Amino acid sequence: MTSPASVVLVFLDPAFPDGRLADASKPQLMVTDQGATRGDGIFETMLAVGGTVRKLQAHLDRLGGSAEAMDLRIPDQDAWRRAIATGLAEHRSQHPAASASEDELVVKLVVTRGVEGAPNPTAWVQVSPVGAAGRRQRETGIDVILLDRGYDSDAAERAPWLLLGAKTLSYAVNMAALRHAHKQGADDVIFFSSDGRVLEGPTSTVLLAHVEKSDDGASVKRLITPQLDSGILAGTSQGALFTAAKAAGWELGYGPLEPQDLLDADAVWLISSIRMLAPVNRIDGKEIGTPSLQKELTAELNELFAGIQ
């Protein structure tokens, strides 16, 4: 659990161009705020390393896309950038011993529809340390289970009001899935659709790799992710890693994927901005790929991912 003493809050407020600092140990949200009463809002979670937020523009663009899908008016990107800078500077000021160049911080952007009946949204930036669990899972890998998400892969196109491609605050189902996984002795979940397509994790994007030999004996590495039009959130980390992998000579692919494709892969990962690349060791108790090859591929992709800004 993150202590309030280690959390910095900055509210976006027109009266404070660089954001208004708030005490995280004291109540800040009205009980009638629709983010609390209805989960009516959006968010983005980013990683800051050495005081610099990674993939900031991609996250701001995705926040804007989520807002558009929800008909939600939010502060402009410059206002977010100033508030983020205020939050990071304040965290360094409060915790100078933890502000070395290798330090990692979680930077979360949140917007709700605001207090019931009020004309303006509630928006804030939260800065806090990265949890130990995410760091550990990067190194040791994770066990996952497959869960049916309960709708088919065409639902997003057929029913846009489901907001399947938006990063909303309504994460109760995702958190319930993770609790269910933990009860089964697993670390995480990969959702599949009712028509059998691999989708995503509750807080992550699915990646898999195949390594083959070409006719001339060269090693061909292919990185694959589920189709983005199947009702999943477009992953900023997946997109950035695909760009870096392509430049490094990897072939790329976008589904459609079935659960058996995961079991047949040489390596599988769940990737997200904070935990980054978490190798999947087992799916439904079945070992994935070859541990030595998975380790080799993970090291190569981690090196590519480390160079992304």
XYZ file of C-alpha atoms in Angstrom:
309
model
C 0.000 0.000 0.000
C 1.258 3.497 -0.865
C 1.460 5.797 2.144
C -0.255 9.209 1.746
C 3.038 10.736 2.891
C 4.679 9.496 -0.328
C 1.894 10.734 -2.625
C 1.805 14.158 -4.250
C -1.501 15.517 -5.580
C -1.837 18.383 -8.038
C -5.328 19.518 -9.066
C -5.811 21.238 -12.404
C -7.446 24.551 -11.554
C -7.861 27.592 -13.863
C -6.842 29.821 -10.930
C -3.474 27.995 -10.704
C -1.773 27.800 -14.136
C 0.800 25.250 -12.939
C -1.676 23.256 -10.869
C -2.812 23.468 -7.245
C -0.957 21.289 -4.753
C -3.171 19.387 -2.311
C -2.539 17.319 0.815
C -2.947 13.625 -0.046
C -3.508 12.763 3.611
C -6.704 14.851 3.732
C -10.043 14.418 1.916
C -10.042 16.120 -1.481
C -12.981 14.688 -3.433
C -16.632 15.625 -2.930
C -18.873 12.663 -2.122
C -21.140 13.748 -4.988
C -18.316 13.637 -7.537
C -19.437 11.368 -10.369
C -16.063 9.685 -10.450
C -16.843 8.297 -6.991
C -20.575 7.705 -7.375
C -20.592 6.301 -10.921
C -17.027 5.624 -11.996
C -17.702 8.277 -14.629
C -14.252 9.382 -15.697
C -10.987 8.438 -17.371
C -7.358 8.044 -16.409
C -3.845 7.361 -17.629
C -0.944 5.844 -15.685
C 2.615 6.636 -16.731
C 6.138 5.861 -15.574
C 8.612 8.627 -14.768
C 12.292 7.656 -14.657
C 14.775 10.168 -13.288
C 12.106 12.865 -13.383
C 11.145 12.293 -17.034
C 7.782 10.790 -17.980
C 8.050 8.071 -20.593
C 5.732 8.131 -23.620
C 4.069 11.290 -22.331
C 2.652 12.403 -25.677
C 1.174 8.968 -26.377
C -0.546 8.954 -22.979
C -1.908 12.473 -23.424
C -3.233 11.546 -26.849
C -4.913 8.424 -25.475
C -6.428 10.448 -22.627
C -7.892 12.777 -25.243
C -9.268 9.822 -27.192
C -10.926 8.407 -24.078
C -12.423 11.828 -23.311
C -13.821 12.088 -26.833
C -15.401 8.635 -26.550
C -17.104 9.721 -23.318
C -18.103 13.237 -24.441
C -16.011 14.516 -21.550
C -14.415 17.973 -21.611
C -10.918 17.878 -20.126
C -8.005 20.333 -19.649
C -5.706 20.811 -22.626
C -2.387 19.001 -22.946
C -0.278 22.009 -21.920
C -2.192 22.241 -18.645
C -1.506 18.560 -17.983
C 2.180 19.001 -18.765
C 2.498 21.892 -16.316
C 0.662 20.020 -13.568
C 2.839 16.937 -14.124
C 5.985 19.060 -13.851
C 4.672 20.575 -10.621
C 3.941 17.141 -9.197
C 7.336 15.700 -10.067
C 9.175 18.739 -8.712
C 7.208 18.586 -5.467
C 7.893 14.872 -5.048
C 11.631 15.443 -5.530
C 11.477 18.275 -3.011
C 9.687 16.134 -0.420
C 11.742 12.990 -1.041
C 15.233 14.070 -2.160
C 16.831 10.800 -1.012
C 14.572 8.868 -3.397
C 15.209 11.102 -6.408
C 18.282 9.432 -7.871
C 18.503 9.086 -11.648
C 17.295 5.464 -11.488
C 14.246 6.321 -9.388
C 10.868 5.316 -10.799
C 7.623 7.101 -10.048
C 4.017 6.442 -11.030
C 2.347 9.491 -12.581
C -1.413 9.104 -12.794
C -3.764 11.488 -14.598
C -7.423 11.374 -13.539
C -10.483 13.235 -14.827
C -14.033 12.738 -13.590
C -17.239 14.321 -14.843
C -17.151 16.354 -11.653
C -19.629 17.068 -8.918
C -23.229 16.212 -9.746
C -24.782 19.245 -11.456
C -21.538 21.237 -11.688
C -20.327 22.443 -15.097
C -16.634 21.541 -14.694
C -14.806 18.217 -14.450
C -12.499 17.279 -11.591
C -8.938 16.689 -12.788
C -5.737 15.901 -10.965
C -2.244 14.441 -11.212
C -1.029 11.920 -8.656
C 2.687 11.129 -8.207
C 3.780 8.152 -6.093
C 6.516 5.483 -5.915
C 6.392 2.305 -7.987
C 5.264 -0.701 -5.951
C 7.560 -3.619 -5.193
C 5.199 -6.202 -6.762
C 5.505 -4.736 -10.251
C 9.296 -4.655 -10.066
C 9.383 -8.255 -8.859
C 7.105 -9.530 -11.628
C 9.336 -7.994 -14.286
C 12.187 -10.154 -13.008
C 10.511 -13.412 -11.987
C 7.626 -13.533 -14.448
C 3.978 -14.302 -13.763
C 1.440 -17.105 -13.888
C -1.868 -16.226 -15.555
C -5.259 -17.781 -16.136
C -7.587 -17.353 -19.108
C -11.001 -15.813 -18.401
C -14.010 -15.233 -20.654
C -14.789 -11.526 -20.786
C -18.393 -12.229 -21.733
C -18.743 -10.440 -25.071
C -17.644 -11.199 -28.621
C -14.827 -9.545 -30.530
C -17.238 -7.403 -32.602
C -18.906 -5.818 -29.558
C -16.837 -2.620 -29.664
C -17.945 -1.830 -33.209
C -21.520 -2.923 -32.648
C -21.980 -1.165 -29.294
C -19.628 1.858 -28.953
C -21.411 2.930 -25.752
C -19.655 0.044 -23.995
C -16.492 2.211 -24.180
C -14.331 -0.868 -24.722
C -11.482 1.130 -26.257
C -11.485 3.890 -23.629
C -9.471 3.903 -20.402
C -12.282 4.616 -17.973
C -12.427 4.637 -14.186
C -14.915 1.739 -14.255
C -12.372 -0.933 -13.332
C -14.508 -2.990 -10.931
C -14.691 -5.945 -13.364
C -10.946 -5.837 -14.034
C -10.159 -5.813 -10.326
C -12.629 -8.651 -9.714
C -10.830 -10.690 -12.379
C -7.494 -10.131 -10.654
C -8.919 -11.148 -7.282
C -10.309 -14.294 -8.889
C -6.861 -15.064 -10.337
C -5.212 -14.615 -6.953
C -7.702 -17.044 -5.403
C -6.634 -19.567 -8.041
C -2.975 -19.065 -7.137
C -2.212 -17.017 -10.274
C -0.816 -13.499 -10.635
C -2.831 -12.135 -13.530
C -5.430 -12.733 -16.234
C -5.650 -12.812 -20.007
C -9.186 -12.193 -21.218
C -10.648 -13.895 -24.275
C -13.882 -13.038 -26.079
C -16.988 -15.210 -26.191
C -16.082 -16.101 -29.787
C -12.642 -17.308 -28.733
C -10.329 -14.366 -29.514
C -7.485 -13.355 -27.211
C -8.059 -9.807 -25.931
C -5.904 -8.261 -23.178
C -5.072 -8.325 -19.480
C -7.052 -6.320 -16.902
C -4.268 -3.705 -16.834
C -1.985 -4.768 -19.672
C -1.527 -5.700 -23.320
C -0.722 -9.226 -24.513
C 2.391 -9.927 -26.580
C 3.741 -13.199 -27.912
C 6.816 -14.164 -29.912
C 7.799 -16.858 -32.374
C 11.388 -17.539 -33.429
C 11.990 -19.449 -36.663
C 14.833 -20.160 -39.073
C 14.706 -18.712 -42.563
C 15.838 -20.665 -45.651
C 19.333 -19.201 -45.303
C 19.558 -20.225 -41.645
C 19.037 -16.754 -40.185
C 16.893 -16.348 -37.081
C 13.532 -14.668 -37.742
C 11.814 -13.183 -34.700
C 8.143 -12.229 -34.867
C 6.296 -10.183 -32.248
C 2.492 -10.446 -32.260
C -0.329 -8.719 -30.372
C -4.138 -9.088 -30.564
C -6.066 -7.081 -33.136
C -6.829 -3.587 -31.877
C -10.328 -3.609 -33.374
C -11.421 -6.491 -31.133
C -12.516 -4.224 -28.290
C -9.227 -3.744 -26.448
C -7.407 -0.665 -25.252
C -4.584 0.389 -27.561
C -1.444 -0.054 -25.444
C 1.038 2.834 -25.476
C 3.811 0.461 -24.351
C 2.939 -2.103 -27.007
C 2.910 0.575 -29.687
C 6.270 2.006 -28.635
C 7.880 -1.432 -28.342
C 6.585 -2.456 -31.776
C 8.246 0.617 -33.280
C 11.554 -0.180 -31.575
C 11.357 -3.884 -32.424
C 10.681 -3.182 -36.097
C 13.745 -0.934 -36.236
C 15.759 -3.772 -34.672
C 14.683 -6.243 -37.357
C 11.733 -8.000 -35.729
C 8.688 -8.882 -37.815
C 5.364 -7.661 -36.421
C 1.853 -9.074 -36.436
C -1.658 -8.241 -35.209
C -3.783 -11.325 -34.497
C -6.405 -12.556 -34.631
C -5.205 -14.795 -31.826
C -6.800 -17.744 -30.087
C -5.814 -19.132 -26.668
C -3.939 -22.014 -28.327
C -1.667 -19.458 -30.018
C -0.494 -18.392 -26.566
C 0.248 -21.973 -25.555
C 2.168 -22.578 -28.815
C 4.287 -19.395 -28.562
C 7.990 -19.328 -27.792
C 7.335 -16.557 -25.272
C 4.379 -14.548 -23.957
C 4.380 -11.282 -22.030
C 1.959 -8.856 -20.456
C 3.189 -5.322 -21.027
C 2.115 -2.089 -19.335
C 3.611 1.291 -18.556
C 4.481 0.674 -14.892
C 5.215 -3.056 -14.639
C 6.668 -2.917 -18.159
C 7.458 -6.324 -19.694
C 6.322 -9.204 -17.451
C 7.173 -12.664 -18.857
C 4.337 -15.197 -18.619
C 5.678 -18.442 -17.160
C 2.460 -20.468 -17.130
C -1.059 -20.140 -18.538
C -3.725 -22.202 -16.775
C -0.865 -24.187 -15.225
C 0.828 -25.007 -18.562
C 4.419 -23.854 -19.080
C 4.956 -21.457 -21.969
C 7.845 -21.793 -24.405
C 11.389 -22.606 -23.366
C 12.691 -20.786 -20.262
C 16.121 -20.102 -21.783
C 14.659 -18.678 -25.002
C 12.096 -16.652 -23.064
C 14.879 -15.184 -20.958
C 16.903 -14.297 -24.054
C 13.971 -12.664 -25.832
C 12.888 -10.801 -22.682
C 16.377 -9.355 -22.252
C 16.436 -8.184 -25.882
C 12.994 -6.578 -25.684
C 13.769 -4.978 -22.303
C 16.842 -3.364 -23.849
C 14.727 -2.010 -26.704
C 12.046 -0.833 -24.272
C 14.598 0.926 -22.045
C 15.504 3.213 -24.930
C 11.933 4.457 -25.406
C 11.139 7.969 -24.188
